[in-house]
Coordinates of C-alpha atoms in Angstrom, one line a residue:
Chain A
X1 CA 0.0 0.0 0.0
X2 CA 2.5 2.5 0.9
X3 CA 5.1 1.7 -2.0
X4 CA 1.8 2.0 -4.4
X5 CA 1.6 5.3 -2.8
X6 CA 5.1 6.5 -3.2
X7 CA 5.3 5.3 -7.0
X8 CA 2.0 7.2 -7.7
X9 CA 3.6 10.3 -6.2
X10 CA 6.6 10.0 -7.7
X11 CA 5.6 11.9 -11.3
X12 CA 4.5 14.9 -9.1
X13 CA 8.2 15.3 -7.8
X14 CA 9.6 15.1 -11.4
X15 CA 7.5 17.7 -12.7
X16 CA 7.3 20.9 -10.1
X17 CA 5.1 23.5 -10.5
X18 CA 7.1 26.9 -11.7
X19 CA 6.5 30.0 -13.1
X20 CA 8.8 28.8 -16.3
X21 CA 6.7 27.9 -19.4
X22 CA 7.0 24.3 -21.2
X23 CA 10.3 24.3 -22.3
X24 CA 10.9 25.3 -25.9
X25 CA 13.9 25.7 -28.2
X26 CA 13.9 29.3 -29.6
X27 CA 12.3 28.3 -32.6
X28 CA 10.1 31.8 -34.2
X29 CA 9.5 31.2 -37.9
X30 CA 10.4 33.7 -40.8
X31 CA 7.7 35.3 -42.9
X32 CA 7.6 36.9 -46.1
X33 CA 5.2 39.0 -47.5
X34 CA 5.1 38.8 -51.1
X35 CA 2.6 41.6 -52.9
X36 CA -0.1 40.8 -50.9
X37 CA -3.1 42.4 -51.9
X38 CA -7.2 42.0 -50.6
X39 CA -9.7 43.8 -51.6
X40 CA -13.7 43.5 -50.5
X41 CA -15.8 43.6 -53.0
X42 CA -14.7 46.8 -55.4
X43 CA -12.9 48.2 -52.1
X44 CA -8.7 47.5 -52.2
X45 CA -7.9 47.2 -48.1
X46 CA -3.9 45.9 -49.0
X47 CA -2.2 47.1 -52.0
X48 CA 0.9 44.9 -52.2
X49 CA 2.3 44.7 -49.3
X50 CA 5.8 43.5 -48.9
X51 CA 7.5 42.4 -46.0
X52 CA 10.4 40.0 -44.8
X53 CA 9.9 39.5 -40.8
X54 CA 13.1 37.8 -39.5
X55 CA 12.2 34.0 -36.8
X56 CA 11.8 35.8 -33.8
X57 CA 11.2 39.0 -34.6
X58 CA 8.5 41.5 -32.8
X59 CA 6.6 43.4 -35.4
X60 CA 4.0 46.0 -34.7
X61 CA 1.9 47.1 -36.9
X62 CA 0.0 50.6 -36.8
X63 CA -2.3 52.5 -38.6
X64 CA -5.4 53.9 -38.6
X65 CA -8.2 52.0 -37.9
X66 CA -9.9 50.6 -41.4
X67 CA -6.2 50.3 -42.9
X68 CA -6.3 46.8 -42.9
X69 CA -3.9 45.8 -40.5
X70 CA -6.4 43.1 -39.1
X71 CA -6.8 41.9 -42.2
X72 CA -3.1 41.4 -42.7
X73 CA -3.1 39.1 -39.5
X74 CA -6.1 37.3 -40.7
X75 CA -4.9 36.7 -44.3
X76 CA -1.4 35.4 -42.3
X77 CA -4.0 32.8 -40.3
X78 CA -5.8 31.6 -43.4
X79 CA -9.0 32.8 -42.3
X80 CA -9.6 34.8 -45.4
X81 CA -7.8 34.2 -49.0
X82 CA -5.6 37.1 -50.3
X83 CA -7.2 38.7 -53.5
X84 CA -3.5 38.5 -54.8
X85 CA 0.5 37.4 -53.9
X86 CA 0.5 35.1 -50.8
X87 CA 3.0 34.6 -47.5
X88 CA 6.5 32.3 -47.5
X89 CA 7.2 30.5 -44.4
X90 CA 10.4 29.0 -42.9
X91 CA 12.3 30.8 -45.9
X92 CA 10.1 30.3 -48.8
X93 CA 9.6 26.3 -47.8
X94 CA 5.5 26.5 -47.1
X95 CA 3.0 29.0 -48.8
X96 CA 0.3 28.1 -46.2
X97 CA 0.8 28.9 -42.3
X98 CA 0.8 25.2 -40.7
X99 CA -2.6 26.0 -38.7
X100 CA -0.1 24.2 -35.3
X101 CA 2.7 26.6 -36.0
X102 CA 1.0 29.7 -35.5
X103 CA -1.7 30.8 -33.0
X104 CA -3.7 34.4 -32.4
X105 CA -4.8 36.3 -29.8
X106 CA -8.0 38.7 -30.3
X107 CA -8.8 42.1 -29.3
X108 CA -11.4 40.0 -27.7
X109 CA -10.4 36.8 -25.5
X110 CA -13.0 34.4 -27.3
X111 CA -13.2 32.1 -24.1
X112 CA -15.8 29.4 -25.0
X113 CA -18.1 30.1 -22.1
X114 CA -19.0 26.6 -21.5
X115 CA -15.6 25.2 -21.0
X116 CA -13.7 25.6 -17.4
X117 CA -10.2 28.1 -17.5
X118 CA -8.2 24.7 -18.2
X119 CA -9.8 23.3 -20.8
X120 CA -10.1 26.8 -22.5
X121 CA -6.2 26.7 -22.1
X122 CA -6.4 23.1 -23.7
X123 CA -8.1 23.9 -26.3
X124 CA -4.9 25.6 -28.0
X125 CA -3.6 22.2 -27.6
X126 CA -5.6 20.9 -30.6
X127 CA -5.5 17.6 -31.5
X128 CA -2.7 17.2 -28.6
X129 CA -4.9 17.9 -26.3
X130 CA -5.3 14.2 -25.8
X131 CA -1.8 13.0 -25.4
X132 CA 0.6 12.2 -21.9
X133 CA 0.9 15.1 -20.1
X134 CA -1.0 17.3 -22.1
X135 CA -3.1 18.7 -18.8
X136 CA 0.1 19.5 -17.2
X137 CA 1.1 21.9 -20.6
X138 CA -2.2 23.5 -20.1
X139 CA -1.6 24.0 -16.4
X140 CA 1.9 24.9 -16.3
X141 CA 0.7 27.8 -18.9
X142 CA -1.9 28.3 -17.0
X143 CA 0.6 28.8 -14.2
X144 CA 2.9 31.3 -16.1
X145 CA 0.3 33.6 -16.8
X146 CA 0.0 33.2 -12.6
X147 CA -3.9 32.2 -13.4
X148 CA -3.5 28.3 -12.0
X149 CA -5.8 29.0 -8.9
X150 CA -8.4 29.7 -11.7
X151 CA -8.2 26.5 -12.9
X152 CA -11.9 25.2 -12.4
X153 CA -13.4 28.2 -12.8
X154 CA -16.1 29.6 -15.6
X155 CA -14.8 32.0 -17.6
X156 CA -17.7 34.1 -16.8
X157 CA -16.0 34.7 -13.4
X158 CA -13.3 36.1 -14.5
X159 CA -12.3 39.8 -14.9
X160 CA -11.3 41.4 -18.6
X161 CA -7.6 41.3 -17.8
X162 CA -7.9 37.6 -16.3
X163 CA -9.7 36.7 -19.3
X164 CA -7.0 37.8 -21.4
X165 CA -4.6 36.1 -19.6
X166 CA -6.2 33.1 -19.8
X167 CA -6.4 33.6 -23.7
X168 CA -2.7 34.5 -23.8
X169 CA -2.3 31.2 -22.5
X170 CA -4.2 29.2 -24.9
X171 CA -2.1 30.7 -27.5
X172 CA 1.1 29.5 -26.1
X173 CA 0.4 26.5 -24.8
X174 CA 0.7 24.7 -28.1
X175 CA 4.8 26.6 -27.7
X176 CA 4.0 28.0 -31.4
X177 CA 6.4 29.6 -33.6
X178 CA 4.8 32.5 -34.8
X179 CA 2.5 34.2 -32.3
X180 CA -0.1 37.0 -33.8
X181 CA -1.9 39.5 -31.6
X182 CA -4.8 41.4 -33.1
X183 CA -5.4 44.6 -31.0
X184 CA -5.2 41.9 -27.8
X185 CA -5.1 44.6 -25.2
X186 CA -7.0 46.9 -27.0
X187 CA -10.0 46.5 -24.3
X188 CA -7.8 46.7 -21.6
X189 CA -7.5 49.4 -18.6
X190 CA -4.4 51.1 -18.5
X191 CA -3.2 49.7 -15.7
X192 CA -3.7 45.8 -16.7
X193 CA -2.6 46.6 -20.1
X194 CA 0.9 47.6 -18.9
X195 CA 1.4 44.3 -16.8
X196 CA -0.2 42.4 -19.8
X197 CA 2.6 44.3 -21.9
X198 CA 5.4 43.1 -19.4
X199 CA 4.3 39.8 -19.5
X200 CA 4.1 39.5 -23.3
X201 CA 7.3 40.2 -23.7
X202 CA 8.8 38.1 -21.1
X203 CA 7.1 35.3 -22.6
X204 CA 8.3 36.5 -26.3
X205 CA 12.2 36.9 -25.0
X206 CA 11.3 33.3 -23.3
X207 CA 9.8 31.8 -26.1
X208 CA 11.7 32.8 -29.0
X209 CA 8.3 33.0 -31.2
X210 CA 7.8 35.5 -33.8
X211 CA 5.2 38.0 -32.8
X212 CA 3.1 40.0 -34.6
X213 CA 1.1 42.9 -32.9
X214 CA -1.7 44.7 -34.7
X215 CA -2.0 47.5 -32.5
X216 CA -3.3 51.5 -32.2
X217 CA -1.6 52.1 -29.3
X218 CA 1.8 53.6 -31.2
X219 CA 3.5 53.2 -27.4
X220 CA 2.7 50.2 -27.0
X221 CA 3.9 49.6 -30.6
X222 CA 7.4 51.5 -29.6
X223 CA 7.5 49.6 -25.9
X224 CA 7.5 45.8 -27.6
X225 CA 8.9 45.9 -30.7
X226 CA 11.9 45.6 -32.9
X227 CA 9.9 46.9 -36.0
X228 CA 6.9 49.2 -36.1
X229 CA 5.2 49.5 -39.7
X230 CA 3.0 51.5 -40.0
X231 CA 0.3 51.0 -43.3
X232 CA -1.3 53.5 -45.1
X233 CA -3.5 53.2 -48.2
X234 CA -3.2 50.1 -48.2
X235 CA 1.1 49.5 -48.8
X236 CA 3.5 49.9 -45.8
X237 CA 4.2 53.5 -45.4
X238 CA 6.8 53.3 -42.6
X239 CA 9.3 50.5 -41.3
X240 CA 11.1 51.5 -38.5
X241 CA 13.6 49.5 -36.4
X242 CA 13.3 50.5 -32.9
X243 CA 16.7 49.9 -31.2
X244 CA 16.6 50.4 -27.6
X245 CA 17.2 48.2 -24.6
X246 CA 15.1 46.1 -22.9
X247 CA 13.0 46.1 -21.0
X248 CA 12.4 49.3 -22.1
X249 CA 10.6 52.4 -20.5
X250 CA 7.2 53.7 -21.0
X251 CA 7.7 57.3 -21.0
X252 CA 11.6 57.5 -21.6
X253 CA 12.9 59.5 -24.0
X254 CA 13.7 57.6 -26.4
X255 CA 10.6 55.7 -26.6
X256 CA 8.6 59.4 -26.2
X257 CA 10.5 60.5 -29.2
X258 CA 10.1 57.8 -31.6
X259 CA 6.2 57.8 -30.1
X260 CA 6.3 60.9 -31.4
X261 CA 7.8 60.4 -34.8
X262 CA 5.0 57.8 -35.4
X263 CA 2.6 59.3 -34.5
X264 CA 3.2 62.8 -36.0
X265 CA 3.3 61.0 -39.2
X266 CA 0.2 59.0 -38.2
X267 CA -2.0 62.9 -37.9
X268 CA -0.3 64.0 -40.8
X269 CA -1.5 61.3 -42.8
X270 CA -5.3 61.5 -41.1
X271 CA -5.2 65.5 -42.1
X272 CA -4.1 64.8 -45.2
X273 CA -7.0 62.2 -45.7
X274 CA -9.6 64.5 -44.0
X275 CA -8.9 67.3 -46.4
X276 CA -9.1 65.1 -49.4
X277 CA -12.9 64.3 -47.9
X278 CA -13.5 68.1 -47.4
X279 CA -12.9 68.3 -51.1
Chain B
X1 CA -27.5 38.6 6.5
X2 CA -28.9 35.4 7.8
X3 CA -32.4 36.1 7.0
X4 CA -31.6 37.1 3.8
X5 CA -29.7 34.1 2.9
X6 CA -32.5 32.2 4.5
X7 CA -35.5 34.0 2.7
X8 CA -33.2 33.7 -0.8
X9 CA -32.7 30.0 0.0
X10 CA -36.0 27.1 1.9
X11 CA -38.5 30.3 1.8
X12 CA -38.0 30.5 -2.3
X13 CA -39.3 27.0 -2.7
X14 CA -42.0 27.1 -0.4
X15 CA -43.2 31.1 -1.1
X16 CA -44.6 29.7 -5.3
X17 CA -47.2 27.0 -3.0
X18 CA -48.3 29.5 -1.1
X19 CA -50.9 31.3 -3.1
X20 CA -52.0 27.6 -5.0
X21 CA -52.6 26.5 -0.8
X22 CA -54.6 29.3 0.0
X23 CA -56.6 29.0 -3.1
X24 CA -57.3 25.5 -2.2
X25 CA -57.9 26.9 1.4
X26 CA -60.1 29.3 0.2
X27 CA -62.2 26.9 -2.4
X28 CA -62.8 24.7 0.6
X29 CA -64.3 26.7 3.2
X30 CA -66.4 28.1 0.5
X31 CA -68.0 24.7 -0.3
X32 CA -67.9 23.7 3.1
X33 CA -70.0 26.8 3.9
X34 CA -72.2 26.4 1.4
X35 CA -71.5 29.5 -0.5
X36 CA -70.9 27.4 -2.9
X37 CA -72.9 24.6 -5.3
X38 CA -71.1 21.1 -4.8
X39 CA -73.1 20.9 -8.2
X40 CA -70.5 23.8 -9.2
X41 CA -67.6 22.6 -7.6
X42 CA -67.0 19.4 -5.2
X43 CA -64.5 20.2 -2.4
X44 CA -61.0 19.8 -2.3
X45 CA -61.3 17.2 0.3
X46 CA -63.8 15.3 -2.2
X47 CA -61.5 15.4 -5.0
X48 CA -58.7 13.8 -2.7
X49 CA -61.2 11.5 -2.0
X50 CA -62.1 10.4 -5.4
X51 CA -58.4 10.4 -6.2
X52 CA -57.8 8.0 -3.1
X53 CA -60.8 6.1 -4.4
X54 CA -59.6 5.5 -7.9
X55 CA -55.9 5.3 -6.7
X56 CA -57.1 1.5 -4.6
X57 CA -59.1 0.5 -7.6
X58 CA -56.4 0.9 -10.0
X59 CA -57.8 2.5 -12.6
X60 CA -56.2 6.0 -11.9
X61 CA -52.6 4.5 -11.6
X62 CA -53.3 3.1 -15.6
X63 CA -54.7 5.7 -16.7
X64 CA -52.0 8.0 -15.4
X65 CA -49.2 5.8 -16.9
X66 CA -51.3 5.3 -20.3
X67 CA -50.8 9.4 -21.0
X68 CA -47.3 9.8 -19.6
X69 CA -46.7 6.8 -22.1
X70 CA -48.5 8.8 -25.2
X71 CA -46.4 12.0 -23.6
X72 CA -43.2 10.7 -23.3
X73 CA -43.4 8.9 -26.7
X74 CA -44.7 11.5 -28.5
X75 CA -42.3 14.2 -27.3
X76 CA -39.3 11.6 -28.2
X77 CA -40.6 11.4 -31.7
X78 CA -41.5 14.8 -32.3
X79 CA -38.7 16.5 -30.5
X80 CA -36.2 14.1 -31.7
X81 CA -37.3 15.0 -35.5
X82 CA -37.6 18.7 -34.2
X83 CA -34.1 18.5 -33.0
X84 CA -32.4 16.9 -36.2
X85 CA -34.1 19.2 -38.8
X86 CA -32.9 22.3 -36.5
X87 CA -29.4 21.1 -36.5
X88 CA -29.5 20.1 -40.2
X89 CA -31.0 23.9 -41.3
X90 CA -29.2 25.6 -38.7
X91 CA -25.8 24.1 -39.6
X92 CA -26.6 23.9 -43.8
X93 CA -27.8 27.2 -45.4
X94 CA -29.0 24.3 -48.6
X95 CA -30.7 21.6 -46.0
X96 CA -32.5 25.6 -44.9
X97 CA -33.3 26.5 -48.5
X98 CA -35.0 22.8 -49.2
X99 CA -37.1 22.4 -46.0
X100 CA -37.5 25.8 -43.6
X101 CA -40.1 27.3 -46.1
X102 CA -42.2 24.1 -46.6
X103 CA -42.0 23.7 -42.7
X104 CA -42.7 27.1 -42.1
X105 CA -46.2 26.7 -44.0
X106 CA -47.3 23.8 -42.1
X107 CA -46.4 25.5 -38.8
X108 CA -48.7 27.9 -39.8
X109 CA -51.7 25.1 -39.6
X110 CA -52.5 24.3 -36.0
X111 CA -52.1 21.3 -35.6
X112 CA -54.9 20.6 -33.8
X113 CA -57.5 21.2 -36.5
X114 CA -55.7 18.1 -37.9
X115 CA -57.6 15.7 -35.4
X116 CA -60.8 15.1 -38.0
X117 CA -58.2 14.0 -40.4
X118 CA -56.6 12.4 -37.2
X119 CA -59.2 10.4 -36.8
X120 CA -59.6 9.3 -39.8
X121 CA -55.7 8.0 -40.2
X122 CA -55.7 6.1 -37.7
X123 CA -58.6 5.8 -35.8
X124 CA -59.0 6.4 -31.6
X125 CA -55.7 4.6 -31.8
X126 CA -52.8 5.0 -29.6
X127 CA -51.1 5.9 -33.2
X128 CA -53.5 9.2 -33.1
X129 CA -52.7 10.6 -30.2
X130 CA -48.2 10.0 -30.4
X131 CA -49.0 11.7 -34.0
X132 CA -51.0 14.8 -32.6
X133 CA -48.2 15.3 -30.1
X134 CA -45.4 14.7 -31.9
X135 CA -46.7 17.2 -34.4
X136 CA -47.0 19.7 -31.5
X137 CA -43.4 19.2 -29.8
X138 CA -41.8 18.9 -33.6
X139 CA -41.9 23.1 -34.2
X140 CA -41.0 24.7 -30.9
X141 CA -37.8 22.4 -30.9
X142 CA -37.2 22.7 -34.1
X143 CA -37.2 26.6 -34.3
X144 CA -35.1 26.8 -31.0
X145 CA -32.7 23.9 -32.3
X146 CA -32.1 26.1 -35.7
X147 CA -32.1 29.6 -33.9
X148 CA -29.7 28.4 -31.0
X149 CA -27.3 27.2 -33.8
X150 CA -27.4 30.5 -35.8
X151 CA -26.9 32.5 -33.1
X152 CA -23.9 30.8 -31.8
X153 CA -21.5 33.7 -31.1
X154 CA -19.6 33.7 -34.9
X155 CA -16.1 35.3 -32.8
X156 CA -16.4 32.1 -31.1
X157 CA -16.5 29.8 -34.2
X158 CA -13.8 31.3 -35.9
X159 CA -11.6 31.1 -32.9
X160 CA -12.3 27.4 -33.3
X161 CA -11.6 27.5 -36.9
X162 CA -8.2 29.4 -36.0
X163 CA -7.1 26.9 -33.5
X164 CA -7.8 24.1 -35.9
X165 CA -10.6 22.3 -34.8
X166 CA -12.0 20.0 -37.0
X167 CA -16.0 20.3 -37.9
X168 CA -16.8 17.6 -35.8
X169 CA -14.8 19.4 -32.7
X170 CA -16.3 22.9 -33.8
X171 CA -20.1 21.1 -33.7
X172 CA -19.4 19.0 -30.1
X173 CA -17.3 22.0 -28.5
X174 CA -18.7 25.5 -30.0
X175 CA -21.8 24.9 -31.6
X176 CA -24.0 22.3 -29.3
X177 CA -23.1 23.8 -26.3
X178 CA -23.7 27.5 -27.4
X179 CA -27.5 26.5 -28.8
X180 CA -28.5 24.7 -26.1
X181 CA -29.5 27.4 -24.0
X182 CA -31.8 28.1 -27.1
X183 CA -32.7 24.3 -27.2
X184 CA -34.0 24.3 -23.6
X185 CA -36.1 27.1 -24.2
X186 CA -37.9 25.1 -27.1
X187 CA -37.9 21.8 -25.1
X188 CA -39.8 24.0 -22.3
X189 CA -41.8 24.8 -24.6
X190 CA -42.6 21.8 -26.4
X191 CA -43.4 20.4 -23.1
X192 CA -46.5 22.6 -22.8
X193 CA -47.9 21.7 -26.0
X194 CA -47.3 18.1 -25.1
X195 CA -49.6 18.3 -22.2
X196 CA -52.0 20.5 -24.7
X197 CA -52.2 18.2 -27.6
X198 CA -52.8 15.2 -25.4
X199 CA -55.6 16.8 -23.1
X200 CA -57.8 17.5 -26.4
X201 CA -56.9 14.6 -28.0
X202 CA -57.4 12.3 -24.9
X203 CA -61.2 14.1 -24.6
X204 CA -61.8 13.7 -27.8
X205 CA -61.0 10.3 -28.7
X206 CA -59.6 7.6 -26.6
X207 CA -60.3 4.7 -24.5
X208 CA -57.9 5.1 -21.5
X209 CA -56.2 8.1 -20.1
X210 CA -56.4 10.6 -18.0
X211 CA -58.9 12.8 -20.7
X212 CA -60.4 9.7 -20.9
X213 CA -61.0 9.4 -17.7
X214 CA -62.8 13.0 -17.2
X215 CA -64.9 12.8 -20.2
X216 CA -65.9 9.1 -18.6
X217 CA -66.8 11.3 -15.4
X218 CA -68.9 13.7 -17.0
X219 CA -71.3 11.4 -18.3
X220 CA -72.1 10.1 -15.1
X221 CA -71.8 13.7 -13.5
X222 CA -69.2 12.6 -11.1
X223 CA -67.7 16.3 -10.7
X224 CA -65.1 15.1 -8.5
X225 CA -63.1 12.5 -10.8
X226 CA -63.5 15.9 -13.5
X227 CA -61.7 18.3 -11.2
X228 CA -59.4 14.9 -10.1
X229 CA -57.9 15.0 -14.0
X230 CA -57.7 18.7 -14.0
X231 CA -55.5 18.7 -10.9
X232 CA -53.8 15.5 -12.2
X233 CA -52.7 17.4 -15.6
X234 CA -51.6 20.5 -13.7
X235 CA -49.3 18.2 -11.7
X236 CA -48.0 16.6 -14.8
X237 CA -47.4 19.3 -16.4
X238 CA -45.3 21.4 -13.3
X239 CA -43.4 17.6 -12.8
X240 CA -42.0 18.2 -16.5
X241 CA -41.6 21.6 -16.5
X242 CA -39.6 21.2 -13.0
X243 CA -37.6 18.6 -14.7
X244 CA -36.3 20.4 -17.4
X245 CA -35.3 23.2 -15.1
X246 CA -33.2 20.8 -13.0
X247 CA -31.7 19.6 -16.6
X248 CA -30.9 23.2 -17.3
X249 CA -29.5 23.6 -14.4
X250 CA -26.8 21.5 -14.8
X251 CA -26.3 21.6 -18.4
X252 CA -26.1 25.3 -18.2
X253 CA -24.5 25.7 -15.0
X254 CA -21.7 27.5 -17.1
X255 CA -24.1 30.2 -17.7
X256 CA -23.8 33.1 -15.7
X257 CA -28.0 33.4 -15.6
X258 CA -28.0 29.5 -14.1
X259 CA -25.4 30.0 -11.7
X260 CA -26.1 29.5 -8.3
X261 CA -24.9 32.7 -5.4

């Protein structure tokens, strides 16, 4: 009796519960945007867009709302079929995202109601979902994003930022290489969105995924990423490499100042569009 | 803080028998009185009385199980049809196009009216009465089935799709369980038109039953065994009503309206 006892608690002593996430190789996966263009009905949203993001790179992406940034991330996903041109993977090996390799986060989390905060978290799993030790993925994630007393709750429960969190975790779970974020924090207070901001990025410089954030906030763009692009009309207007330190500084200058370059050239481009409309 | 947990908690269930007790309170010392006709209305002891009567004789007991039979097997076929053709047009916009306007029509007849024709199909059957019920349950379930599937949240499904569910994941894990708050509606539903269909069509034509049973009563002018099936269907019809409350309490125990404080 005892000896059954010991060997059945044996597996909990080799696998402790931390704050580190599933172990994973840095292992982001290179994109290239080939003149990718999508237009709805008579309406062109992306004119040609070309773009070489580097495995494990962090790309924001601004612009106005109604540029088609989302659209860019949703193209990437396969949700909707580009009017024209097309994405390269892994160095122009696959022309379709493997649906594993990459996984999204919406502005909204998308939490099936009916499902506890676990098996939310296991349904980024996919079809591993059923194999050894997949539960302890989904709670070690779950653990990472410091949500594992949560566990058996309903989502309903929960508040917007936990949400999030919990939907932050059902993209990584599956470890995947390319990680894009529609707006994910767009809903967010400010104060939640800056701790969700922090912990996006440990889990980026953890991970080694490539990330790409569709975002309106331009500091938030300038705070998390190597690249900002910014589209307009349709075609990528500005590519900037941000090169500061990390972890870097809301509010420091030179985030403030290359804020301000962005957005400058944001309102420029917004008074230049209203004027056309007055005309 | 006590008393409030206690009046939200034992009071709740007893507070909805109060005003059905006092009514029956009421309704006795009336007759008892004489205010009013037993030629009106038989007291409520009278009616328990006739119940206990025809409870030692048997012939309630068959009766009783000869309609929840005709329920329960007409609500299986009708809601089970019900069910399939709401998932079928709900999940195919083509299955919609062939059948929702033909069944739209004939949801428009009531289904009632159909119990010369009935009649004439089958006779005072057992086949008669499953049909006429069956018919009844068929639309609520089915409109609730097709509308709970369409108005599954779509952000949900295509986070599905995005996380590479396959169509048989999407319909077990999204789908079903966002409709079925939808379903239960049309179940509750299709539960009272069960109890309707089979009251008229029990009166009307049968040999055993509970409407059988009243209409029995009325030719001999034994008032009490009338009022006995009336109270007998009420019953029936709370029992199935309470039962699909207790079912959507646990299916939808998820759901922040079900969730108990």
């Amino acid at each position: 009796m005892s000896t059954t006892a010991l060997r059945r608690a044996a597996p909990t002593v080799e696998f402790p519960a931390t704050a580190a996430l599933p172990s994973a190789p840095p292992h982001g996966l290179a994109v290239t945007i080939d003149g990718l263009s999508k237009s709805f009905g008579g309406n062109a949203v992306l004119r040609g867009i070309d773009l070489r993001v580097a495995a494990g790179e962090f790309v924001a992406i601004v612009g106005r709302s109604g540029c088609g940034k989302s659209t860019l991330l949703r193209l990437l996903l396969n949700l909707e079929q580009p009017s024209g041109g097309g994405f390269f993977f892994d160095d122009g090996a696959a022309r379709v995202c493997d649906p594993r390799a990459a996984r999204v986060m919406f502005q909204e989390p998308r939490l099936l109601p009916w499902a506890s905060v676990i098996a939310n978290v296991e349904v980024g799993l996919g079809a591993e979902r059923r194999a050894v030790g997949a539960r302890q993925r989904a709670l070690d994630t779950l653990d990472a994003v410091e949500l594992a007393d949560k566990r058996d709750d309903w989502p309903a429960v929960l508040s917007g930022g936990q949400k999030q969190r919990v939907s932050l975790a059902r993209a990584l779970v599956s470890g995947p290489r390319i990680l894009a974020l529609d707006e994910p924090l767009g809903a967010l207070d400010a104060l939640t969105r800056i701790a969700m901001q922090r912990l996006m990025e440990r889990v980026w410089l953890d991970q080694g995924f490539t990330a790409l954030l569709v975002t309106h906030d331009v500091a938030e763009a300038v705070t998390l990423a190597d690249r900002v692009i910014m589209i307009e009309d349709g075609a990528i207007a500005v590519d900037l490499r941000v090169d500061l330190a990390r972890p870097r500084q809301r509010g420091s200058a030179g985030v403030a100042a290359l804020e301000g370059r962005i957005l400058d050239r944001l309102l420029s481009g917004a008074a230049l569009a209203d004027r056309t409309a007055l005309r | 803080m006590i008393r409030r947990a206690f009046s939200a908690g034992r009071l709740d269930g007893l507070t909805q028998w109060l005003v059905p007790l006092a009514v029956i309170a009421a309704w006795q010392i009336a007759v008892s009185a004489g205010w009013l006709s037993t030629r009106i209305l038989p007291a409520p002891s009278d009616v328990a009385e006739a119940g206990l009567r025809l409870a030692r004789s048997g012939e309630l007991a068959r009766n009783m199980w000869v309609s929840f039979w005709r329920a329960a097997v007409g609500f299986a076929i009708g809601g089970g049809i019900g069910f399939a053709f709401g998932l079928a047009n709900g999940l195919s916009k083509r299955c919609e196009n062939v059948f929702d306007g033909t069944l739209q029509m004939v949801r428009n007849v009531p289904h009632l009216a159909l119990i010369p024709l009935v009649i004439l199909w089958f006779g005072i059957d057992e086949t008669a009465k499953i049909f006429l019920v069956a018919l009844g349950v068929f639309f609520p379930i089915y409109i609730d089935t097709q509308h709970g599937i369409r108005s599954v949240d779509p952000q949900l499904i295509e986070m599905g799709r995005a996380y590479g569910m396959t169509p048989s994941e999407l319909f077990w894990r999204v789908l079903l369980p966002g409709a079925l708050p939808s379903i239960f509606v049309g179940v509750r539903f299709g539960l009272g038109i069960m109890w309707l269909t089979l009251i008229v069509a029990e009166t009307i034509a049968a040999s055993s039953g509970i409407g059988y049973m009243a209409m029995q009563a009325r030719e001999f002018l034994l008032l009490d065994v009338v009022v006995l099936s009336i109270v007998i269907y009420a019953l029936l019809g709370k029992a199935a009503d309470t039962v699909a409350r207790i079912l959507e309490r646990i299916c939808l125990s998820w759901h922040p309206a079900f969730q108990r404080t």
